[in-house]
Coordinates of C-alpha atoms in Angstrom, one line a residue:
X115 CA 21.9 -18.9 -21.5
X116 CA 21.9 -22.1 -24.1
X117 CA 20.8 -21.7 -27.4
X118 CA 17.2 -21.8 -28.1
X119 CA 16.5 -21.2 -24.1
X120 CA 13.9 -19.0 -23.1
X121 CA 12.9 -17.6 -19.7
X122 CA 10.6 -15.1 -18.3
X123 CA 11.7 -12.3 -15.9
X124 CA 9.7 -12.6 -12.1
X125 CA 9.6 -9.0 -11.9
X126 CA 10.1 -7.8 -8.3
X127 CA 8.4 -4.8 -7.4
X128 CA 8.8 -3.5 -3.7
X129 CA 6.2 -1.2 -2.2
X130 CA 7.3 1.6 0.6
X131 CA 5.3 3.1 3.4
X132 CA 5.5 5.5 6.0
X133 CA 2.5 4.8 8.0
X134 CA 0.1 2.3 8.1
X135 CA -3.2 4.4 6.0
X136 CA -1.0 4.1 3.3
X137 CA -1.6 0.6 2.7
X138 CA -4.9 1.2 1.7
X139 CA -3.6 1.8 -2.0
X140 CA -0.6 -0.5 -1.7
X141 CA -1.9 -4.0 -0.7
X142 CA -3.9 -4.1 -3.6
X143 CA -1.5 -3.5 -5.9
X144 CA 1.4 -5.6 -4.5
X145 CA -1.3 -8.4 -4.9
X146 CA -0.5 -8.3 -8.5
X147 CA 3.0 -9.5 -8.1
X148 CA 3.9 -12.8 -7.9
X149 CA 7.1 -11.0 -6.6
X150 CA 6.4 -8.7 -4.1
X151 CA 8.0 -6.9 -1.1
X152 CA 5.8 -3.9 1.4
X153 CA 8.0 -2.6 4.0
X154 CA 8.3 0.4 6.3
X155 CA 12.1 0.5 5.8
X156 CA 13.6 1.8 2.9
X157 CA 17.4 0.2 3.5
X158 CA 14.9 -3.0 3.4
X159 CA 13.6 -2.1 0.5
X160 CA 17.0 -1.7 -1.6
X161 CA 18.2 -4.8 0.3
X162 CA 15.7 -6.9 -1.6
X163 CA 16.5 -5.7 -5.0
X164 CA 13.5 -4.5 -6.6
X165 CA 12.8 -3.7 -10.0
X166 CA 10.4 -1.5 -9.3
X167 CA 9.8 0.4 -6.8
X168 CA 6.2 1.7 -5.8
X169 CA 5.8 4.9 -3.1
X170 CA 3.2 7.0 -2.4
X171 CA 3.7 10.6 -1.0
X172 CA 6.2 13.3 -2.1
X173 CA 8.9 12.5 1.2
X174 CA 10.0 9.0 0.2
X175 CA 11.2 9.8 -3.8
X176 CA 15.0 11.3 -2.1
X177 CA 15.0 7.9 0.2
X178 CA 15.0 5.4 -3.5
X179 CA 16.2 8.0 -6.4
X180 CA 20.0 7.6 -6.3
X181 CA 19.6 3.7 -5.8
X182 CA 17.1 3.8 -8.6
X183 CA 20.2 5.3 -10.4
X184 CA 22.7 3.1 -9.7
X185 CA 20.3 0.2 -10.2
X186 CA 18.1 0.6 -13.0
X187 CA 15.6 0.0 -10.6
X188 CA 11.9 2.0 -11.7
X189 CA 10.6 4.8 -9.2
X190 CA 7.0 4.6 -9.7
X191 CA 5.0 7.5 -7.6
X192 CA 1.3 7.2 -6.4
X193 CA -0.8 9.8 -4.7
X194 CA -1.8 8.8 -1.3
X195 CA -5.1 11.1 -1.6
X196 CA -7.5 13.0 -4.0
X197 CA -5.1 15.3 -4.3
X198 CA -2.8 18.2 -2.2
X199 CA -5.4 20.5 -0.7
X200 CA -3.6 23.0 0.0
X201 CA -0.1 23.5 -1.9
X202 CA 0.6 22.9 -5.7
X203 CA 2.1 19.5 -6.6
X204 CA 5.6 19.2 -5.0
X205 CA 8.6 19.1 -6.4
X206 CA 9.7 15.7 -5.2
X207 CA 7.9 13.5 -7.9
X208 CA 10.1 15.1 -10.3
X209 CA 12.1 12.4 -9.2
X210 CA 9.9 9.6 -9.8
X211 CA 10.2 8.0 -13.0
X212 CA 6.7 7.4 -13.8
X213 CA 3.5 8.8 -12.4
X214 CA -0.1 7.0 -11.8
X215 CA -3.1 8.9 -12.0
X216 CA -6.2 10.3 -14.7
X217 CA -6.0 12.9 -17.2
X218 CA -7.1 15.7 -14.4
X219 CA -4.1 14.3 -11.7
X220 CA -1.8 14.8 -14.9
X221 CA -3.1 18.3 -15.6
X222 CA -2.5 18.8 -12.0
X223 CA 0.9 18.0 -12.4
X224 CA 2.2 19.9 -14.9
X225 CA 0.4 22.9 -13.6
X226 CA 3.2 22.6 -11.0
X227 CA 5.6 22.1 -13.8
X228 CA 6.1 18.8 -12.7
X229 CA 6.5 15.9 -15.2
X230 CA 8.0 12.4 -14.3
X231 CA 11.3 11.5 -16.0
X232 CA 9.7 9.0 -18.4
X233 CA 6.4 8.9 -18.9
X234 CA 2.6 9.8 -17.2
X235 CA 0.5 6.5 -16.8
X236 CA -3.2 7.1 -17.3
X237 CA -4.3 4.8 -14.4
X238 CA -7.2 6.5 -12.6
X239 CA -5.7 6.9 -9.3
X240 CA -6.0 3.9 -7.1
X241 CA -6.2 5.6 -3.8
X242 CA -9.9 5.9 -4.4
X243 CA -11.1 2.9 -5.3
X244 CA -12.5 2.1 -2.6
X245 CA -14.8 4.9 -2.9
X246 CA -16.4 4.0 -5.7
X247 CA -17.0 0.4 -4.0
X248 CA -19.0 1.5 -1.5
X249 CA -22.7 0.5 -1.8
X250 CA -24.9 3.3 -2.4
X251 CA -28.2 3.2 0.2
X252 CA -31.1 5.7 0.3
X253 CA -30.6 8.8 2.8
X254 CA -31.6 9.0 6.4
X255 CA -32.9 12.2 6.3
X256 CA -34.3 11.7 10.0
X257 CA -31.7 10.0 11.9
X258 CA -28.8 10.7 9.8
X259 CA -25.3 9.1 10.5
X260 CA -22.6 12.1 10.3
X261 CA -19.1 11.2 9.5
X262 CA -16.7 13.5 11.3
X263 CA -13.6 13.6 9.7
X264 CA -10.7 16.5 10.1
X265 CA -7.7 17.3 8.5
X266 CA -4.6 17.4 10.7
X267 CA -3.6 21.1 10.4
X268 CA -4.1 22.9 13.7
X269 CA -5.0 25.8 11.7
X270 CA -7.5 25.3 9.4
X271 CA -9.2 21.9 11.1
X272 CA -12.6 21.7 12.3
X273 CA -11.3 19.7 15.3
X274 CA -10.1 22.7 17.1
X275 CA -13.5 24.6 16.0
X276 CA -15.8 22.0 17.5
X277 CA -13.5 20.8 20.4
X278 CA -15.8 19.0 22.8
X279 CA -18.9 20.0 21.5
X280 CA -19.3 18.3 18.2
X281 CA -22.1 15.5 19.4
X282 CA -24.2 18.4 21.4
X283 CA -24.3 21.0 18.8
X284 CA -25.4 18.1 16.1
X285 CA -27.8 16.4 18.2
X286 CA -29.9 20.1 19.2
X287 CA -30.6 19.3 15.5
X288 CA -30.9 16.0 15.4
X289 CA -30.8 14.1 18.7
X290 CA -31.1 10.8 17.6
X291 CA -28.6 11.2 15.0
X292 CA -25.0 8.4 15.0
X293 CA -21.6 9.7 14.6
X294 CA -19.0 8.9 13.6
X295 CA -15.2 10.3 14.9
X296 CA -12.6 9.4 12.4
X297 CA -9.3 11.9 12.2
X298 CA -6.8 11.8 10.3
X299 CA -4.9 9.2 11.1
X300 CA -1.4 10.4 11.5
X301 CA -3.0 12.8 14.8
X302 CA -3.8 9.7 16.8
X303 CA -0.3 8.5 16.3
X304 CA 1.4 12.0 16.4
X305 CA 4.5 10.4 15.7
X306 CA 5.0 11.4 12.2
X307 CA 8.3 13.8 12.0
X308 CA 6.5 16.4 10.3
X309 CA 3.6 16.1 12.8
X310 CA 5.2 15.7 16.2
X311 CA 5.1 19.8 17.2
X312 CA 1.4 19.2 17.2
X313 CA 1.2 16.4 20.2
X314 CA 0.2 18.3 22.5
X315 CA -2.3 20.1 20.5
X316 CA -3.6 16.1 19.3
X317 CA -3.8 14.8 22.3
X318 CA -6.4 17.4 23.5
X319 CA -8.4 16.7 20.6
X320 CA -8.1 12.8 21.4
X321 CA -8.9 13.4 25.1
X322 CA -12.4 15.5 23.9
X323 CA -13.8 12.7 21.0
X324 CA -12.7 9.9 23.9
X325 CA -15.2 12.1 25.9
X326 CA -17.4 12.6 23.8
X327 CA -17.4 8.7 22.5
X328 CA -18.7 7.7 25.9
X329 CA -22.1 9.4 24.3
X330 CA -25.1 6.6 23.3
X331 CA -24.4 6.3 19.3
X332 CA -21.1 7.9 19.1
X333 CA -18.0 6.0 17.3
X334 CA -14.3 7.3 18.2
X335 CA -12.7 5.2 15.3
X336 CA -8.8 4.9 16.9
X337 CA -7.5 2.0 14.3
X338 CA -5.3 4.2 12.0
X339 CA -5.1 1.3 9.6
X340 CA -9.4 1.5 8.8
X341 CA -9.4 3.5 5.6
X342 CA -12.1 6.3 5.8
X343 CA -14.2 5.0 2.9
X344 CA -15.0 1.6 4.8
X345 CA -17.1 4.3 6.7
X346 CA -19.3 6.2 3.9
X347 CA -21.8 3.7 3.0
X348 CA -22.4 3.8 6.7
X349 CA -22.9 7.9 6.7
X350 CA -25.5 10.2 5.4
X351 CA -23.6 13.0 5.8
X352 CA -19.9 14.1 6.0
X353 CA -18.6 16.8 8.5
X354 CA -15.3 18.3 7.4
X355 CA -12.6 21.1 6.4
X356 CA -10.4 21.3 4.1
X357 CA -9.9 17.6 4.5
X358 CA -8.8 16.2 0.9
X359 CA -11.6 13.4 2.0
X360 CA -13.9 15.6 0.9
X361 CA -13.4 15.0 -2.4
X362 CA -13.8 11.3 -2.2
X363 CA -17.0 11.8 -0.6
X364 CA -18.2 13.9 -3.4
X365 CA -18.7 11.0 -5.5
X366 CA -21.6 9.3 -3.4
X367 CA -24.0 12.6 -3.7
X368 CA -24.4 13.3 -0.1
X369 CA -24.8 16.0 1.8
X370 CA -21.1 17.9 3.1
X371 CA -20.5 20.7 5.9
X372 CA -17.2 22.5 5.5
X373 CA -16.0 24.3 8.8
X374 CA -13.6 27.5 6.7
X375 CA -10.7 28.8 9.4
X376 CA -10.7 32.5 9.5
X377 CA -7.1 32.1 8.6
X378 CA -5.1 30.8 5.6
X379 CA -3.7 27.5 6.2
X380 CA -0.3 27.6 7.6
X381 CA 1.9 25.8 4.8
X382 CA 4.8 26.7 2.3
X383 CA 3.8 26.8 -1.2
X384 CA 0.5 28.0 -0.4
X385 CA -1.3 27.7 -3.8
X386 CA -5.2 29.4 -4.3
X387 CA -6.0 26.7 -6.6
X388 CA -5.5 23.6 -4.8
X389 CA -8.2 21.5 -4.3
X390 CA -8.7 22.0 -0.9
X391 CA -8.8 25.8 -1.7
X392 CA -10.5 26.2 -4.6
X393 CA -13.0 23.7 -5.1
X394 CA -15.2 24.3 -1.8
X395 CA -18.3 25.2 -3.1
X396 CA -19.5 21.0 -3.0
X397 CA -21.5 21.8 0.3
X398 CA -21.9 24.4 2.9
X399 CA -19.7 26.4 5.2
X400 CA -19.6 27.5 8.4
X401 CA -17.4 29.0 10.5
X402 CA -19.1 29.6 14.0
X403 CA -21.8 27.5 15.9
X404 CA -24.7 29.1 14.8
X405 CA -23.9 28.8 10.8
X406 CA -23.8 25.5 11.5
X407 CA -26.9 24.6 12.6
X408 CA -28.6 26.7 10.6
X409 CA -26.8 24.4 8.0
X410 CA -28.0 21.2 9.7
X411 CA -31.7 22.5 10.0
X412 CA -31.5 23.1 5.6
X413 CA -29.1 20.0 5.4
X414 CA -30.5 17.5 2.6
X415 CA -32.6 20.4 1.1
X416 CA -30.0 22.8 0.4
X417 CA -27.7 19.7 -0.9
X418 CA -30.2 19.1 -3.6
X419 CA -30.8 22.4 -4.4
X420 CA -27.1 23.9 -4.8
X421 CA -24.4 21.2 -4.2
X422 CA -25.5 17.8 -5.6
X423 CA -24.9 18.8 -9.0
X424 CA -21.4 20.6 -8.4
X425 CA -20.3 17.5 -6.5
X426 CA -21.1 15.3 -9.9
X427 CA -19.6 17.9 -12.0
X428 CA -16.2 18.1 -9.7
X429 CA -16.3 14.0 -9.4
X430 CA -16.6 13.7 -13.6
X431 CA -13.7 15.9 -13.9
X432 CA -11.1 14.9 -11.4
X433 CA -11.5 11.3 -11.6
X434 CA -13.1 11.4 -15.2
X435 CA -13.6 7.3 -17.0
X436 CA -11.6 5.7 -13.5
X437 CA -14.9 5.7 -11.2
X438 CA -15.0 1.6 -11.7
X439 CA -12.6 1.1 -8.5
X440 CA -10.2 -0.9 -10.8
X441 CA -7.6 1.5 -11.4
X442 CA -5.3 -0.5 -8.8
X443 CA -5.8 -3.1 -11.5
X444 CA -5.0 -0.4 -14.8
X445 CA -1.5 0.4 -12.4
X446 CA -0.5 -3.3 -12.5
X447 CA -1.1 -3.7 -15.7
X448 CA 1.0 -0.4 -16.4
X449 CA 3.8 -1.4 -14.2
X450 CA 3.7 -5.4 -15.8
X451 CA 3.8 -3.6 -19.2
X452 CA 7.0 -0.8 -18.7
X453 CA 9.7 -4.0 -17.1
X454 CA 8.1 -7.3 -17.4
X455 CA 9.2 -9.0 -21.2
X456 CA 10.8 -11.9 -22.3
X457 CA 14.6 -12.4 -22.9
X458 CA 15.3 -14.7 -25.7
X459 CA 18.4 -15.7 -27.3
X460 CA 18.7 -14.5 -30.9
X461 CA 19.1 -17.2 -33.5
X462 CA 20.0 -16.4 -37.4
X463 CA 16.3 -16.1 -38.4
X464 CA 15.2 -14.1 -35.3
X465 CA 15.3 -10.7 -34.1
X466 CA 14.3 -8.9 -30.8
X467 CA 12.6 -5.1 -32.1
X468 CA 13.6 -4.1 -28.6
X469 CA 17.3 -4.1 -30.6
X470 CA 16.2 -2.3 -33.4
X471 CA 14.9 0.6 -31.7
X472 CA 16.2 3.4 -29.6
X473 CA 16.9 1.5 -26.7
X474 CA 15.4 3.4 -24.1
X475 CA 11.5 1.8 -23.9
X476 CA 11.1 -1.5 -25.2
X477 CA 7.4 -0.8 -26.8
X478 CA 9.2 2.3 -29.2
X479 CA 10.6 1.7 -32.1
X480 CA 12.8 4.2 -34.2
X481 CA 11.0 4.5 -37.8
X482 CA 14.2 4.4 -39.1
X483 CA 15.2 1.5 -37.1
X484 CA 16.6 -2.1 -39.5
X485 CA 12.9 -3.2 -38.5
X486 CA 10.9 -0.2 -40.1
X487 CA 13.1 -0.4 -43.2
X488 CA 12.0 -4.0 -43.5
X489 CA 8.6 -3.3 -43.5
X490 CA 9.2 -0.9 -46.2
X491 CA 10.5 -3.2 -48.4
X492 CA 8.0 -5.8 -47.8
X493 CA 5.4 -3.7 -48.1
X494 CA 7.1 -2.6 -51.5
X495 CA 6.2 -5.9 -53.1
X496 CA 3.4 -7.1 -51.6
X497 CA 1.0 -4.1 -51.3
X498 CA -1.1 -5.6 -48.6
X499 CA -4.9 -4.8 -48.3
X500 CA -5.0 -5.7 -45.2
X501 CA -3.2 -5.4 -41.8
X502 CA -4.0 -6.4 -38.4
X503 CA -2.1 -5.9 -35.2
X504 CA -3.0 -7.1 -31.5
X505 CA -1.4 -4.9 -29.0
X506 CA -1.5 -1.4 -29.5
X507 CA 0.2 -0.7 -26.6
X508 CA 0.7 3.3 -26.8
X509 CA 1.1 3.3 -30.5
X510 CA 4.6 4.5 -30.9
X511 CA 5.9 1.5 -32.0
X512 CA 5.1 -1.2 -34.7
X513 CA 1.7 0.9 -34.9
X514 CA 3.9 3.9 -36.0
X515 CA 6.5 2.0 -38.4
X516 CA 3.1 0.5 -40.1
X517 CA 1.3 3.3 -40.6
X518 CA 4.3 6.1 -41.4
X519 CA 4.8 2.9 -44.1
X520 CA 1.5 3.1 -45.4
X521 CA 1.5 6.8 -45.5
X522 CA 5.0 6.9 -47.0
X523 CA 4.4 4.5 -49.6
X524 CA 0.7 6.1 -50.9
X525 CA -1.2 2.2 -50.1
X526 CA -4.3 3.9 -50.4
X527 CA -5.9 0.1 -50.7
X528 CA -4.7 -0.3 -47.6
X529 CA -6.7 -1.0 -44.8
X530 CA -4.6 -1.4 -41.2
X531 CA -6.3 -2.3 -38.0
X532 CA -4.8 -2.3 -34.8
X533 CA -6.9 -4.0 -31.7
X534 CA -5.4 -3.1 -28.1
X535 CA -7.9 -4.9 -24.8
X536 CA -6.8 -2.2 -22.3
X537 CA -8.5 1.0 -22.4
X538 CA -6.2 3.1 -20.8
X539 CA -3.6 2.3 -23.8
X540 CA -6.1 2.7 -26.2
X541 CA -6.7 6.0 -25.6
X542 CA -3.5 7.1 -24.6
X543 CA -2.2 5.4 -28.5
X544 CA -5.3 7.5 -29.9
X545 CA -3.9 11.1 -28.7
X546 CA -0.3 9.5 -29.8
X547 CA -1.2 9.0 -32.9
X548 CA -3.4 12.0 -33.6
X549 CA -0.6 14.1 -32.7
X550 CA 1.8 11.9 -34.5
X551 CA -0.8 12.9 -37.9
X552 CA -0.4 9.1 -38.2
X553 CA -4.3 8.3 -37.0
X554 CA -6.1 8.4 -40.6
X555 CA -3.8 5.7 -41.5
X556 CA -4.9 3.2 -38.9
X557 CA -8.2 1.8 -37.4
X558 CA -7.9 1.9 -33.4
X559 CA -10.0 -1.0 -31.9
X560 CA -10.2 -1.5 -27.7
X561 CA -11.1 -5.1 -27.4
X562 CA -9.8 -9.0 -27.6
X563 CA -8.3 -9.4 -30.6
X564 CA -9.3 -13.5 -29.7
X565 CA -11.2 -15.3 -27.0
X566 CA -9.2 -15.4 -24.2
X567 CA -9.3 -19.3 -24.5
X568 CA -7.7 -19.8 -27.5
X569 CA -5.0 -17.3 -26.7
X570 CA -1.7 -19.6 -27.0
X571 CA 0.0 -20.8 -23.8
X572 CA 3.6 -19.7 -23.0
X573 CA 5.1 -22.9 -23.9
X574 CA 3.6 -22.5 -27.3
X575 CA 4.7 -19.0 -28.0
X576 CA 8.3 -20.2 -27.3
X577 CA 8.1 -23.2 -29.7
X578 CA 6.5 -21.5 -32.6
X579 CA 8.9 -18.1 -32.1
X580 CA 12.0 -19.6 -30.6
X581 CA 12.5 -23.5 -30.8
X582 CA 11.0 -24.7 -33.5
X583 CA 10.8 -21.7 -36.2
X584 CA 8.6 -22.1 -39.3
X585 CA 10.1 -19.0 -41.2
X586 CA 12.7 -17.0 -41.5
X587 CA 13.0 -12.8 -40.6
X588 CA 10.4 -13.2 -37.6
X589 CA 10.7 -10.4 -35.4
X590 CA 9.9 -10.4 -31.8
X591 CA 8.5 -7.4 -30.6

């Protein structure tokens, strides 16, 4: 690189799926990237040389961790659902190197005793945006449209229950009533390695809803790649299991029906307190033909009366501040934050913090670093009354060195304000620096520290920083 030169990384991220639904969370964040790669094939994957890497579902960490390795490459994990609905977190995202999600995803996590290698970014989890795009519309409480949608285990779903008699048993309720047929996806294919011992058992259920789609008003939905929630605005009411699509469906207030299997689901790690286990009481159960149309008959008034409210209280606390369907958005500005910076060359007056810290994340600084003992001394002879930094970012670095400075040096005139414009920093550098004791010493604003359109351009950052320097001991951070 010649002197003075400047350039900005492309960052490359690569996004891997297994099948097809998985998309649904993927496209929109691969949008993001100038620089992106989706692919069904991991060797393809690798072959483009990522990096970061971006996967959804607890099988495909093994497939990228040793490359990540040898690489450097990021391992970035998603969920590709609420949550597991029947099982504790498994032990596979241990290998990723950072994990997306809300505070209640995290808390999920380390009840499992899982925690990523690096770091936990408070996203929201992007696999339900969607959800909370959906337009709301008032209830049919005549002709309601009912959303049918089981989970894939032959054990526990309400396909098997209802077999071919899902529309007949509905409609002596409600005869004029639409439904809607839309399975899990990975039963129509059957082709999924873990899911192939079922075929036999899916294509029965595929050869009744084919049936039963012949019906005036009934929808067999067979396009794997349509993501359930293109489907709730449409629907009244939701028919399911323990389907983790239940709890998407929570957050719209309608009614649910929850067929319960007289046995345990069949699945290692069985945990009591998994979503799908635990947190059933968000609409009624039933678990033989005439519980369930004795629950059709009290349908909308029993959903006022005793599951409306537990269905707002279970959608506050598992998705919590994320219900604006922008947390795809909140995980690219994560990922754009953790590997995308600027390589400069260093000139006499200028120095990368990135140098003067530990090494291992470029936005922490080591208060001891030659950085933080230059703000000592500064601040030694100049006592300033007032500070201001844009970009927070977590807090743990020039946020730290400034206010362990103030603190260290007594500048009780001191008044430090530090203004970060994403939320999901801000309040992750709030709990930072509360537990840091650090947060009395600083005044956390979520905002623009500017207008947008007087922000400087690229071009002018790198003249006033890099080409053309002004003064001397700038540091880049």
């Amino acid at each position: 690189m010649n002197e003075n030169q400047t350039t900005k990384n492309k960052l490359r991220v690569a996004f891997y799926a297994t099948v097809p639904f998985q998309l649904r969370v993927l496209e929109p964040i691969a949008d993001g990237f100038d620089q992106h790669f989706i692919s069904f094939n991991a060797d393809d994957v690798k072959t483009w040389n990522p990096d970061v890497i971006v996967v959804t579902a607890e099988h495909e960490f093994p497939l990228f961790r040793s490359y990540c390795d040898k690489t450097k490459c990021e391992l970035v994990g998603l969920r590709h659902s609420a949550g597991f609905k029947y099982t504790a977190p498994l032990k596979e995202y241990l290998m990723a190197d950072y994990i997306c999600g809300s505070e209640w995803d995290k808390n999920d996590f380390e009840r499992g005793e899982i925690k990523p290698r690096k770091e936990f970014l408070l996203t929201g989890n992007a696999w339900v945006d969607k959800v909370f795009q959906v337009k709301r519309k008032k209830l049919n409480t005549i002709n309601p449209t009912f959303l049918f949608a089981p989970t894939w285990n032959p054990d526990t779903s309400a396909a098997g229950f209802f077999h071919s008699k899902l529309v007949s048993l509905i409609r002596s309720v409600y005869p004029k009533s639409k439904i809607l047929i839309k399975p899990y996806p990975n039963t129509l294919t059957y082709d999924h390695p873990y899911l192939i011992k079922y075929a036999d058992i899916y294509k029965r259920w595929i050869a009744g809803w084919i049936e039963e789609a012949r019906l005036e008003n009934v929808f067999f939905i067979v396009d794997a790649k349509i993501s359930l929630p293109e489907f709730f605005g449409d629907a009244d009411v939701m028919i399911s299991d323990g389907s983790t699509a239940m709890f998407e469906f929570i957050a719209l207030d309608k009614p649910i029906l929850l067929y319960t299997s007289p046995s345990k689901p069949l699945v290692e790690n069985y945990d009591a307190d998994a979503l799908g286990n635990k947190m059933r009481d968000i609409g009624k159960e039933f678990s033989n033909e005439k519980e369930f149309i004795e629950s059709l008959k009290k349908l909308f008034e029993d959903h006022t009366q005793h599951y409306s409210q537990k269905q707002n209280d279970y959608t506050n606390e598992i998705y919590g501040e994320y219900q604006d369907g922008k947390s795809f958005q909140r995980v690219i500005d994560a990922i754009k934050m953790l590997k995308e910076n600027i390589t400069v060359s260093v000139q006499d007056n200028l120095q990368v913090t990135k140098k003067m810290g530990d090494g291992q994340k470029l936005m922490s600084i080591d208060v001891e670093s030659e950085f933080a003992l230059s703000i000592k001394e500064l601040f030694k002879k100049i006592e300033p009354k007032k500070i201001i930094e844009t970009g927070t970012y977590l807090g743990q670095g020039t946020t730290t060195i400034i206010a362990n400075t103030i603190r260290e040096l007594n500048l009780f005139n001191t008044e430090f304000h530090s203004i970060e414009v994403n939320k999901v920093f801000h309040l992750q550098a709030f709990n930072n620096l509360l537990e840091s004791g650090l947060l009395d010493y600083v005044k956390l604003h979520n905002g623009l520290s500017v207008p947008r359109e007087l922000l400087p351009t690229f071009e002018q950052i790198k003249n006033s920083t890099v080409e053309n320097v002004e003064f001397g001991e700038i540091y880049i951070d």
